[in-house]
Amino acid sequence: MTDWLTPEAWQAVRLSLEVSLWAVAASLPLGILVAYALARWRFPGHGLLNGLVHLPLVLPPVVTGYLLLLTFGRRGWVGQWLDQIGIVFAFRWTGAALAAAIMAFPLMVRAIRLAIEAVDPRLEQAASTLGAPRLWVFLTVTLPLILPGILAGAILAFAKAMGEFGATITFVSNIPGQTQTLPSAIYAFLQVPGGEAAAARLVLIAVAVAMAALFLSEWLSRLIARRIRGA
Amino acid sequence: MLSVALRHAFAGFTLDAAFQAPAGLTALFGRSGSGKTTIVNAVAGLLRPQSGRVTVQDIVLTDSDRGIFLPPHRRGIGYVFQDARLFPHLTVRQNLLYGHWFTARGRPSDLPRVVEMLGIGPLLTRRPAALSGGERQRVAIGRALLSHPRLLLMDEPLAALDQPRKDEILPYLERLRDQAGLPILYVSHSTAEVARLATTVVLLDRGRVTAAGPVAALLSDPAVAPLLGLAEAGAVLTARVEAHECDGLTRLAAPAGPLFLPRIAAPIGALLRLRILAQDVMIATVPPQGISALNVIPARVRDLSPAGDSVLVRLEAGDQVILSRITARSAAALDLRPGLPVHAVLKAVSVAPGTIGVSGG
């Protein structure tokens, strides 16, 4: 295996997996909350929140990356403040995870929101008449019913995070071992003569991961439908 | 005792209703759109009324004047919905015990008792999707009971079921009314159901209470008959099974006198609730002779009320009231007037099958 992939390429694959896992794990609670708010609550700014969540989907990734740099860079208005408590995003793998999380967020929220909208709110009403406080209703009724949707959203977001390139390279650059993810590595290999073979191997890995994620996500969303019908 | 006073305006419809529900089963009766479900939802706390006051056993659940509105989970009210609303991801057993987590009043030992009363023992390990409609509704009733409510709300729990499934559940509802000892507010638009189950009836029309009172008095009230529909008007009597006679008849003792009915599958001594529709009662001014009807009861005319082309005659027999619906021509020909002794000829008496227990308050 080590012959098939150079240590540098392996590093990029491993970093990508780590970055994507962290991106999904850290953004999942917020993703569930935002999906729930969009699906169930009516509040002023509902449309604005929906727009903000979906913005990374339509914005050029380079713009998202640049905005991240402005905000979370060492001299950015949030980054400056975070720097003082020891959290640094700029040119670190954590920054790659942040960029990946933001780019994958719309996909995650969409999948979870669809699952929440498929849950009959009358079941939640029934739970509350049985004495369950709101949070318990969510934990014991809503959450189990949307679990397949959450998993589907997380897998989709993971696949998207694996493939994130534009925002990442703009925000945290392309430092081998630090911020060089799988797509950045492919890009780097293509910039040097004779790098096509190594690039092609990485491309195969990227395609395999993406396909596996799509299949898994599709299978899970079919599972939700069955679960909510109660079979 | 449940006490309700509500005002809530929707587009094109205003609910403005006040009533009290004593112990036993109080039926909210009215056409669809009369505000029954709105009232039940407001009592449960699923709807916040624009103004009103709801109390159960002196506990204030809603009081708009004082800004009190308890959320549903703090009301201690069981709600059986028309569509059982069982949790699809939980087994029957887990569904039944759901409310248990949140109540301090309940004991796990109540589960076998409720399971036995509702006959759902064999279903405990199944999922709701594998249950029939009737089974689902029984589990929903059990689930509500096991949350140890102060009050049980039932919103047309039988409406989605066919007749055999209804017959399967009705005896359980009667047992519930007679044994569980908790007040029940029951929404229905079926007179047969109300006659069979209710202790008290609250009649609703377009968001307002048009009549309320004990079931026997209300269903035999000529003033209420047009609201129920003339074909549905009739008396409700309570009778005790006295003997099963050898020619296949069962003799019942009612305050109005003995009644004979085709064999009823109920033990001697059981109390039954009988429904006698006004259109099934004939009136004779002299003792009828050579007549096939078995049940002829001496009675006295209390009053006559015209109702469309017919006349509703209220008859007193013992301390019970029987309603008869005859043509205006017959009423005139017989010269019926208050106080006149007559004979009521009952063409048909319906018995709620399996009605065992104390009925009617």
JSON list of N, CA and C in Angstrom, two decimals, chain A residues 120-145 226-231, chain B residues 41 44 46 72-74 76-79 81 83-90 95 98-102 127-130 143-144 147:
[
{"chain": "A", "resi": 120, "resn": "ASP", "atom": "N", "xyz": [-44.54, 13.71, 12.44]},
{"chain": "A", "resi": 120, "resn": "ASP", "atom": "CA", "xyz": [-45.86, 14.29, 12.71]},
{"chain": "A", "resi": 120, "resn": "ASP", "atom": "C", "xyz": [-45.82, 15.06, 14.04]},
{"chain": "A", "resi": 121, "resn": "PRO", "atom": "N", "xyz": [-46.03, 16.39, 14.00]},
{"chain": "A", "resi": 121, "resn": "PRO", "atom": "CA", "xyz": [-45.96, 17.16, 15.25]},
{"chain": "A", "resi": 121, "resn": "PRO", "atom": "C", "xyz": [-47.02, 16.71, 16.26]},
{"chain": "A", "resi": 122, "resn": "ARG", "atom": "N", "xyz": [-48.03, 16.01, 15.77]},
{"chain": "A", "resi": 122, "resn": "ARG", "atom": "CA", "xyz": [-49.08, 15.54, 16.69]},
{"chain": "A", "resi": 122, "resn": "ARG", "atom": "C", "xyz": [-48.55, 14.45, 17.62]},
{"chain": "A", "resi": 123, "resn": "LEU", "atom": "N", "xyz": [-47.48, 13.74, 17.17]},
{"chain": "A", "resi": 123, "resn": "LEU", "atom": "CA", "xyz": [-46.86, 12.77, 18.08]},
{"chain": "A", "resi": 123, "resn": "LEU", "atom": "C", "xyz": [-46.19, 13.51, 19.23]},
{"chain": "A", "resi": 124, "resn": "GLU", "atom": "N", "xyz": [-45.59, 14.66, 18.91]},
{"chain": "A", "resi": 124, "resn": "GLU", "atom": "CA", "xyz": [-44.92, 15.45, 19.95]},
{"chain": "A", "resi": 124, "resn": "GLU", "atom": "C", "xyz": [-45.95, 16.02, 20.92]},
{"chain": "A", "resi": 125, "resn": "GLN", "atom": "N", "xyz": [-47.11, 16.41, 20.37]},
{"chain": "A", "resi": 125, "resn": "GLN", "atom": "CA", "xyz": [-48.20, 16.88, 21.25]},
{"chain": "A", "resi": 125, "resn": "GLN", "atom": "C", "xyz": [-48.62, 15.76, 22.19]},
{"chain": "A", "resi": 126, "resn": "ALA", "atom": "N", "xyz": [-48.77, 14.57, 21.63]},
{"chain": "A", "resi": 126, "resn": "ALA", "atom": "CA", "xyz": [-49.19, 13.43, 22.46]},
{"chain": "A", "resi": 126, "resn": "ALA", "atom": "C", "xyz": [-48.19, 13.22, 23.59]},
{"chain": "A", "resi": 127, "resn": "ALA", "atom": "N", "xyz": [-46.90, 13.32, 23.27]},
{"chain": "A", "resi": 127, "resn": "ALA", "atom": "CA", "xyz": [-45.88, 13.13, 24.30]},
{"chain": "A", "resi": 127, "resn": "ALA", "atom": "C", "xyz": [-46.01, 14.20, 25.39]},
{"chain": "A", "resi": 128, "resn": "SER", "atom": "N", "xyz": [-46.32, 15.43, 24.99]},
{"chain": "A", "resi": 128, "resn": "SER", "atom": "CA", "xyz": [-46.41, 16.47, 26.01]},
{"chain": "A", "resi": 128, "resn": "SER", "atom": "C", "xyz": [-47.63, 16.27, 26.90]},
{"chain": "A", "resi": 129, "resn": "THR", "atom": "N", "xyz": [-48.73, 15.73, 26.34]},
{"chain": "A", "resi": 129, "resn": "THR", "atom": "CA", "xyz": [-49.89, 15.47, 27.21]},
{"chain": "A", "resi": 129, "resn": "THR", "atom": "C", "xyz": [-49.60, 14.32, 28.17]},
{"chain": "A", "resi": 130, "resn": "LEU", "atom": "N", "xyz": [-48.59, 13.52, 27.85]},
{"chain": "A", "resi": 130, "resn": "LEU", "atom": "CA", "xyz": [-48.23, 12.42, 28.76]},
{"chain": "A", "resi": 130, "resn": "LEU", "atom": "C", "xyz": [-47.26, 12.89, 29.84]},
{"chain": "A", "resi": 131, "resn": "GLY", "atom": "N", "xyz": [-46.96, 14.19, 29.83]},
{"chain": "A", "resi": 131, "resn": "GLY", "atom": "CA", "xyz": [-46.15, 14.74, 30.92]},
{"chain": "A", "resi": 131, "resn": "GLY", "atom": "C", "xyz": [-44.70, 15.02, 30.56]},
{"chain": "A", "resi": 132, "resn": "ALA", "atom": "N", "xyz": [-44.33, 14.84, 29.29]},
{"chain": "A", "resi": 132, "resn": "ALA", "atom": "CA", "xyz": [-42.94, 15.04, 28.92]},
{"chain": "A", "resi": 132, "resn": "ALA", "atom": "C", "xyz": [-42.65, 16.52, 28.67]},
{"chain": "A", "resi": 133, "resn": "PRO", "atom": "N", "xyz": [-41.65, 17.08, 29.36]},
{"chain": "A", "resi": 133, "resn": "PRO", "atom": "CA", "xyz": [-41.24, 18.46, 29.05]},
{"chain": "A", "resi": 133, "resn": "PRO", "atom": "C", "xyz": [-40.65, 18.52, 27.65]},
{"chain": "A", "resi": 134, "resn": "ARG", "atom": "N", "xyz": [-40.57, 19.74, 27.11]},
{"chain": "A", "resi": 134, "resn": "ARG", "atom": "CA", "xyz": [-40.17, 19.94, 25.71]},
{"chain": "A", "resi": 134, "resn": "ARG", "atom": "C", "xyz": [-38.90, 19.21, 25.31]},
{"chain": "A", "resi": 135, "resn": "LEU", "atom": "N", "xyz": [-37.86, 19.36, 26.14]},
{"chain": "A", "resi": 135, "resn": "LEU", "atom": "CA", "xyz": [-36.58, 18.75, 25.79]},
{"chain": "A", "resi": 135, "resn": "LEU", "atom": "C", "xyz": [-36.71, 17.23, 25.75]},
{"chain": "A", "resi": 136, "resn": "TRP", "atom": "N", "xyz": [-37.50, 16.69, 26.68]},
{"chain": "A", "resi": 136, "resn": "TRP", "atom": "CA", "xyz": [-37.70, 15.24, 26.69]},
{"chain": "A", "resi": 136, "resn": "TRP", "atom": "C", "xyz": [-38.48, 14.78, 25.48]},
{"chain": "A", "resi": 137, "resn": "VAL", "atom": "N", "xyz": [-39.45, 15.57, 25.08]},
{"chain": "A", "resi": 137, "resn": "VAL", "atom": "CA", "xyz": [-40.20, 15.22, 23.87]},
{"chain": "A", "resi": 137, "resn": "VAL", "atom": "C", "xyz": [-39.22, 15.11, 22.71]},
{"chain": "A", "resi": 138, "resn": "PHE", "atom": "N", "xyz": [-38.30, 16.07, 22.63]},
{"chain": "A", "resi": 138, "resn": "PHE", "atom": "CA", "xyz": [-37.33, 16.06, 21.55]},
{"chain": "A", "resi": 138, "resn": "PHE", "atom": "C", "xyz": [-36.43, 14.82, 21.65]},
{"chain": "A", "resi": 139, "resn": "LEU", "atom": "N", "xyz": [-35.94, 14.55, 22.85]},
{"chain": "A", "resi": 139, "resn": "LEU", "atom": "CA", "xyz": [-34.98, 13.45, 23.01]},
{"chain": "A", "resi": 139, "resn": "LEU", "atom": "C", "xyz": [-35.61, 12.08, 22.84]},
{"chain": "A", "resi": 140, "resn": "THR", "atom": "N", "xyz": [-36.87, 11.93, 23.26]},
{"chain": "A", "resi": 140, "resn": "THR", "atom": "CA", "xyz": [-37.46, 10.58, 23.25]},
{"chain": "A", "resi": 140, "resn": "THR", "atom": "C", "xyz": [-38.38, 10.32, 22.06]},
{"chain": "A", "resi": 141, "resn": "VAL", "atom": "N", "xyz": [-38.85, 11.36, 21.42]},
{"chain": "A", "resi": 141, "resn": "VAL", "atom": "CA", "xyz": [-39.75, 11.14, 20.27]},
{"chain": "A", "resi": 141, "resn": "VAL", "atom": "C", "xyz": [-39.11, 11.65, 18.98]},
{"chain": "A", "resi": 142, "resn": "THR", "atom": "N", "xyz": [-38.81, 12.96, 18.93]},
{"chain": "A", "resi": 142, "resn": "THR", "atom": "CA", "xyz": [-38.31, 13.54, 17.69]},
{"chain": "A", "resi": 142, "resn": "THR", "atom": "C", "xyz": [-36.96, 12.94, 17.29]},
{"chain": "A", "resi": 143, "resn": "LEU", "atom": "N", "xyz": [-36.01, 12.94, 18.25]},
{"chain": "A", "resi": 143, "resn": "LEU", "atom": "CA", "xyz": [-34.66, 12.50, 17.91]},
{"chain": "A", "resi": 143, "resn": "LEU", "atom": "C", "xyz": [-34.60, 11.06, 17.40]},
{"chain": "A", "resi": 144, "resn": "PRO", "atom": "N", "xyz": [-35.23, 10.09, 18.09]},
{"chain": "A", "resi": 144, "resn": "PRO", "atom": "CA", "xyz": [-35.17, 8.73, 17.55]},
{"chain": "A", "resi": 144, "resn": "PRO", "atom": "C", "xyz": [-35.77, 8.62, 16.16]},
{"chain": "A", "resi": 145, "resn": "LEU", "atom": "N", "xyz": [-36.82, 9.40, 15.90]},
{"chain": "A", "resi": 145, "resn": "LEU", "atom": "CA", "xyz": [-37.47, 9.30, 14.59]},
{"chain": "A", "resi": 145, "resn": "LEU", "atom": "C", "xyz": [-36.63, 9.94, 13.49]},
{"chain": "A", "resi": 226, "resn": "ARG", "atom": "N", "xyz": [-39.35, 4.55, 6.14]},
{"chain": "A", "resi": 226, "resn": "ARG", "atom": "CA", "xyz": [-39.96, 3.34, 6.67]},
{"chain": "A", "resi": 226, "resn": "ARG", "atom": "C", "xyz": [-40.21, 3.47, 8.17]},
{"chain": "A", "resi": 227, "resn": "ARG", "atom": "N", "xyz": [-39.25, 4.07, 8.85]},
{"chain": "A", "resi": 227, "resn": "ARG", "atom": "CA", "xyz": [-39.35, 4.19, 10.29]},
{"chain": "A", "resi": 227, "resn": "ARG", "atom": "C", "xyz": [-40.52, 5.08, 10.68]},
{"chain": "A", "resi": 228, "resn": "ILE", "atom": "N", "xyz": [-40.71, 6.16, 9.93]},
{"chain": "A", "resi": 228, "resn": "ILE", "atom": "CA", "xyz": [-41.77, 7.09, 10.28]},
{"chain": "A", "resi": 228, "resn": "ILE", "atom": "C", "xyz": [-43.13, 6.52, 9.93]},
{"chain": "A", "resi": 229, "resn": "ARG", "atom": "N", "xyz": [-43.16, 5.69, 8.91]},
{"chain": "A", "resi": 229, "resn": "ARG", "atom": "CA", "xyz": [-44.41, 4.98, 8.64]},
{"chain": "A", "resi": 229, "resn": "ARG", "atom": "C", "xyz": [-44.64, 3.90, 9.70]},
{"chain": "A", "resi": 230, "resn": "GLY", "atom": "N", "xyz": [-43.60, 3.57, 10.42]},
{"chain": "A", "resi": 230, "resn": "GLY", "atom": "CA", "xyz": [-43.76, 2.69, 11.58]},
{"chain": "A", "resi": 230, "resn": "GLY", "atom": "C", "xyz": [-43.62, 1.21, 11.27]},
{"chain": "A", "resi": 231, "resn": "ALA", "atom": "N", "xyz": [-42.96, 0.86, 10.18]},
{"chain": "A", "resi": 231, "resn": "ALA", "atom": "CA", "xyz": [-42.84, -0.56, 9.86]},
{"chain": "A", "resi": 231, "resn": "ALA", "atom": "C", "xyz": [-41.69, -1.20, 10.62]},
{"chain": "B", "resi": 41, "resn": "ASN", "atom": "N", "xyz": [-58.82, 20.63, 23.19]},
{"chain": "B", "resi": 41, "resn": "ASN", "atom": "CA", "xyz": [-57.44, 21.08, 23.06]},
{"chain": "B", "resi": 41, "resn": "ASN", "atom": "C", "xyz": [-57.10, 22.19, 24.04]},
{"chain": "B", "resi": 44, "resn": "ALA", "atom": "N", "xyz": [-56.57, 20.62, 27.36]},
{"chain": "B", "resi": 44, "resn": "ALA", "atom": "CA", "xyz": [-55.29, 19.91, 27.41]},
{"chain": "B", "resi": 44, "resn": "ALA", "atom": "C", "xyz": [-54.10, 20.87, 27.43]},
{"chain": "B", "resi": 46, "resn": "LEU", "atom": "N", "xyz": [-53.13, 22.42, 24.63]},
{"chain": "B", "resi": 46, "resn": "LEU", "atom": "CA", "xyz": [-52.54, 22.43, 23.28]},
{"chain": "B", "resi": 46, "resn": "LEU", "atom": "C", "xyz": [-52.96, 23.69, 22.53]},
{"chain": "B", "resi": 72, "resn": "PRO", "atom": "N", "xyz": [-48.93, 21.85, 28.55]},
{"chain": "B", "resi": 72, "resn": "PRO", "atom": "CA", "xyz": [-49.58, 20.54, 28.57]},
{"chain": "B", "resi": 72, "resn": "PRO", "atom": "C", "xyz": [-48.92, 19.54, 29.50]},
{"chain": "B", "resi": 73, "resn": "HIS", "atom": "N", "xyz": [-47.59, 19.54, 29.53]},
{"chain": "B", "resi": 73, "resn": "HIS", "atom": "CA", "xyz": [-46.92, 18.47, 30.29]},
{"chain": "B", "resi": 73, "resn": "HIS", "atom": "C", "xyz": [-47.05, 18.67, 31.80]},
{"chain": "B", "resi": 74, "resn": "ARG", "atom": "N", "xyz": [-47.55, 19.83, 32.23]},
{"chain": "B", "resi": 74, "resn": "ARG", "atom": "CA", "xyz": [-47.71, 20.02, 33.68]},
{"chain": "B", "resi": 74, "resn": "ARG", "atom": "C", "xyz": [-49.16, 19.98, 34.11]},
{"chain": "B", "resi": 76, "resn": "GLY", "atom": "N", "xyz": [-51.28, 17.20, 33.90]},
{"chain": "B", "resi": 76, "resn": "GLY", "atom": "CA", "xyz": [-51.76, 15.92, 34.42]},
{"chain": "B", "resi": 76, "resn": "GLY", "atom": "C", "xyz": [-53.08, 15.51, 33.80]},
{"chain": "B", "resi": 77, "resn": "ILE", "atom": "N", "xyz": [-53.19, 15.71, 32.49]},
{"chain": "B", "resi": 77, "resn": "ILE", "atom": "CA", "xyz": [-54.43, 15.36, 31.80]},
{"chain": "B", "resi": 77, "resn": "ILE", "atom": "C", "xyz": [-54.11, 14.34, 30.72]},
{"chain": "B", "resi": 78, "resn": "GLY", "atom": "N", "xyz": [-54.80, 13.23, 30.76]},
{"chain": "B", "resi": 78, "resn": "GLY", "atom": "CA", "xyz": [-54.60, 12.21, 29.73]},
{"chain": "B", "resi": 78, "resn": "GLY", "atom": "C", "xyz": [-55.44, 12.56, 28.51]},
{"chain": "B", "resi": 79, "resn": "TYR", "atom": "N", "xyz": [-54.88, 12.30, 27.33]},
{"chain": "B", "resi": 79, "resn": "TYR", "atom": "CA", "xyz": [-55.60, 12.68, 26.10]},
{"chain": "B", "resi": 79, "resn": "TYR", "atom": "C", "xyz": [-55.55, 11.48, 25.16]},
{"chain": "B", "resi": 81, "resn": "PHE", "atom": "N", "xyz": [-56.43, 10.52, 21.53]},
{"chain": "B", "resi": 81, "resn": "PHE", "atom": "CA", "xyz": [-56.75, 11.20, 20.28]},
{"chain": "B", "resi": 81, "resn": "PHE", "atom": "C", "xyz": [-57.55, 10.27, 19.36]},
{"chain": "B", "resi": 83, "resn": "ASP", "atom": "N", "xyz": [-56.88, 9.62, 16.28]},
{"chain": "B", "resi": 83, "resn": "ASP", "atom": "CA", "xyz": [-55.88, 8.77, 15.64]},
{"chain": "B", "resi": 83, "resn": "ASP", "atom": "C", "xyz": [-54.86, 8.44, 16.73]},
{"chain": "B", "resi": 84, "resn": "ALA", "atom": "N", "xyz": [-54.89, 7.25, 17.24]},
{"chain": "B", "resi": 84, "resn": "ALA", "atom": "CA", "xyz": [-54.20, 6.87, 18.48]},
{"chain": "B", "resi": 84, "resn": "ALA", "atom": "C", "xyz": [-52.88, 7.60, 18.79]},
{"chain": "B", "resi": 85, "resn": "ARG", "atom": "N", "xyz": [-52.13, 7.98, 17.77]},
{"chain": "B", "resi": 85, "resn": "ARG", "atom": "CA", "xyz": [-50.86, 8.67, 17.95]},
{"chain": "B", "resi": 85, "resn": "ARG", "atom": "C", "xyz": [-49.89, 7.91, 18.83]},
{"chain": "B", "resi": 86, "resn": "LEU", "atom": "N", "xyz": [-49.78, 6.62, 18.60]},
{"chain": "B", "resi": 86, "resn": "LEU", "atom": "CA", "xyz": [-48.77, 5.84, 19.32]},
{"chain": "B", "resi": 86, "resn": "LEU", "atom": "C", "xyz": [-47.40, 6.17, 18.72]},
{"chain": "B", "resi": 87, "resn": "PHE", "atom": "N", "xyz": [-46.37, 6.04, 19.53]},
{"chain": "B", "resi": 87, "resn": "PHE", "atom": "CA", "xyz": [-45.03, 6.34, 19.04]},
{"chain": "B", "resi": 87, "resn": "PHE", "atom": "C", "xyz": [-44.55, 5.16, 18.20]},
{"chain": "B", "resi": 88, "resn": "PRO", "atom": "N", "xyz": [-44.28, 5.38, 16.91]},
{"chain": "B", "resi": 88, "resn": "PRO", "atom": "CA", "xyz": [-43.99, 4.24, 16.02]},
{"chain": "B", "resi": 88, "resn": "PRO", "atom": "C", "xyz": [-42.68, 3.53, 16.35]},
{"chain": "B", "resi": 89, "resn": "HIS", "atom": "N", "xyz": [-41.76, 4.23, 16.99]},
{"chain": "B", "resi": 89, "resn": "HIS", "atom": "CA", "xyz": [-40.45, 3.63, 17.23]},
{"chain": "B", "resi": 89, "resn": "HIS", "atom": "C", "xyz": [-40.39, 2.87, 18.55]},
{"chain": "B", "resi": 90, "resn": "LEU", "atom": "N", "xyz": [-41.49, 2.88, 19.30]},
{"chain": "B", "resi": 90, "resn": "LEU", "atom": "CA", "xyz": [-41.50, 2.18, 20.58]},
{"chain": "B", "resi": 90, "resn": "LEU", "atom": "C", "xyz": [-42.45, 0.99, 20.53]},
{"chain": "B", "resi": 95, "resn": "ASN", "atom": "N", "xyz": [-44.65, 2.25, 24.84]},
{"chain": "B", "resi": 95, "resn": "ASN", "atom": "CA", "xyz": [-45.68, 3.27, 24.68]},
{"chain": "B", "resi": 95, "resn": "ASN", "atom": "C", "xyz": [-46.50, 3.43, 25.96]},
{"chain": "B", "resi": 98, "resn": "TYR", "atom": "N", "xyz": [-44.68, 5.23, 28.71]},
{"chain": "B", "resi": 98, "resn": "TYR", "atom": "CA", "xyz": [-44.06, 6.52, 28.37]},
{"chain": "B", "resi": 98, "resn": "TYR", "atom": "C", "xyz": [-44.35, 7.59, 29.42]},
{"chain": "B", "resi": 99, "resn": "GLY", "atom": "N", "xyz": [-45.62, 7.73, 29.77]},
{"chain": "B", "resi": 99, "resn": "GLY", "atom": "CA", "xyz": [-45.99, 8.78, 30.72]},
{"chain": "B", "resi": 99, "resn": "GLY", "atom": "C", "xyz": [-45.47, 8.52, 32.13]},
{"chain": "B", "resi": 100, "resn": "HIS", "atom": "N", "xyz": [-45.12, 7.27, 32.35]},
{"chain": "B", "resi": 100, "resn": "HIS", "atom": "CA", "xyz": [-44.66, 6.84, 33.66]},
{"chain": "B", "resi": 100, "resn": "HIS", "atom": "C", "xyz": [-43.40, 7.54, 34.13]},
{"chain": "B", "resi": 101, "resn": "TRP", "atom": "N", "xyz": [-42.54, 7.87, 33.15]},
{"chain": "B", "resi": 101, "resn": "TRP", "atom": "CA", "xyz": [-41.28, 8.52, 33.47]},
{"chain": "B", "resi": 101, "resn": "TRP", "atom": "C", "xyz": [-41.50, 9.88, 34.12]},
{"chain": "B", "resi": 102, "resn": "PHE", "atom": "N", "xyz": [-42.64, 10.47, 33.86]},
{"chain": "B", "resi": 102, "resn": "PHE", "atom": "CA", "xyz": [-42.80, 11.88, 34.22]},
{"chain": "B", "resi": 102, "resn": "PHE", "atom": "C", "xyz": [-43.76, 12.09, 35.37]},
{"chain": "B", "resi": 127, "resn": "ARG", "atom": "N", "xyz": [-45.01, -3.67, 17.82]},
{"chain": "B", "resi": 127, "resn": "ARG", "atom": "CA", "xyz": [-44.89, -2.25, 17.47]},
{"chain": "B", "resi": 127, "resn": "ARG", "atom": "C", "xyz": [-46.26, -1.78, 16.97]},
{"chain": "B", "resi": 128, "resn": "PRO", "atom": "N", "xyz": [-46.52, -0.48, 17.11]},
{"chain": "B", "resi": 128, "resn": "PRO", "atom": "CA", "xyz": [-47.84, 0.03, 16.71]},
{"chain": "B", "resi": 128, "resn": "PRO", "atom": "C", "xyz": [-48.24, -0.33, 15.28]},
{"chain": "B", "resi": 129, "resn": "ALA", "atom": "N", "xyz": [-47.26, -0.39, 14.37]},
{"chain": "B", "resi": 129, "resn": "ALA", "atom": "CA", "xyz": [-47.59, -0.68, 12.97]},
{"chain": "B", "resi": 129, "resn": "ALA", "atom": "C", "xyz": [-48.21, -2.07, 12.82]},
{"chain": "B", "resi": 130, "resn": "ALA", "atom": "N", "xyz": [-47.94, -2.95, 13.77]},
{"chain": "B", "resi": 130, "resn": "ALA", "atom": "CA", "xyz": [-48.45, -4.32, 13.67]},
{"chain": "B", "resi": 130, "resn": "ALA", "atom": "C", "xyz": [-49.77, -4.50, 14.41]},
{"chain": "B", "resi": 143, "resn": "ARG", "atom": "N", "xyz": [-52.16, 3.96, 27.60]},
{"chain": "B", "resi": 143, "resn": "ARG", "atom": "CA", "xyz": [-51.03, 4.89, 27.73]},
{"chain": "B", "resi": 143, "resn": "ARG", "atom": "C", "xyz": [-51.47, 6.14, 28.48]},
{"chain": "B", "resi": 144, "resn": "ALA", "atom": "N", "xyz": [-52.65, 6.66, 28.13]},
{"chain": "B", "resi": 144, "resn": "ALA", "atom": "CA", "xyz": [-53.14, 7.85, 28.81]},
{"chain": "B", "resi": 144, "resn": "ALA", "atom": "C", "xyz": [-53.41, 7.55, 30.29]},
{"chain": "B", "resi": 147, "resn": "SER", "atom": "N", "xyz": [-50.40, 7.45, 32.63]},
{"chain": "B", "resi": 147, "resn": "SER", "atom": "CA", "xyz": [-49.76, 8.71, 33.01]},
{"chain": "B", "resi": 147, "resn": "SER", "atom": "C", "xyz": [-50.45, 9.29, 34.24]}
]
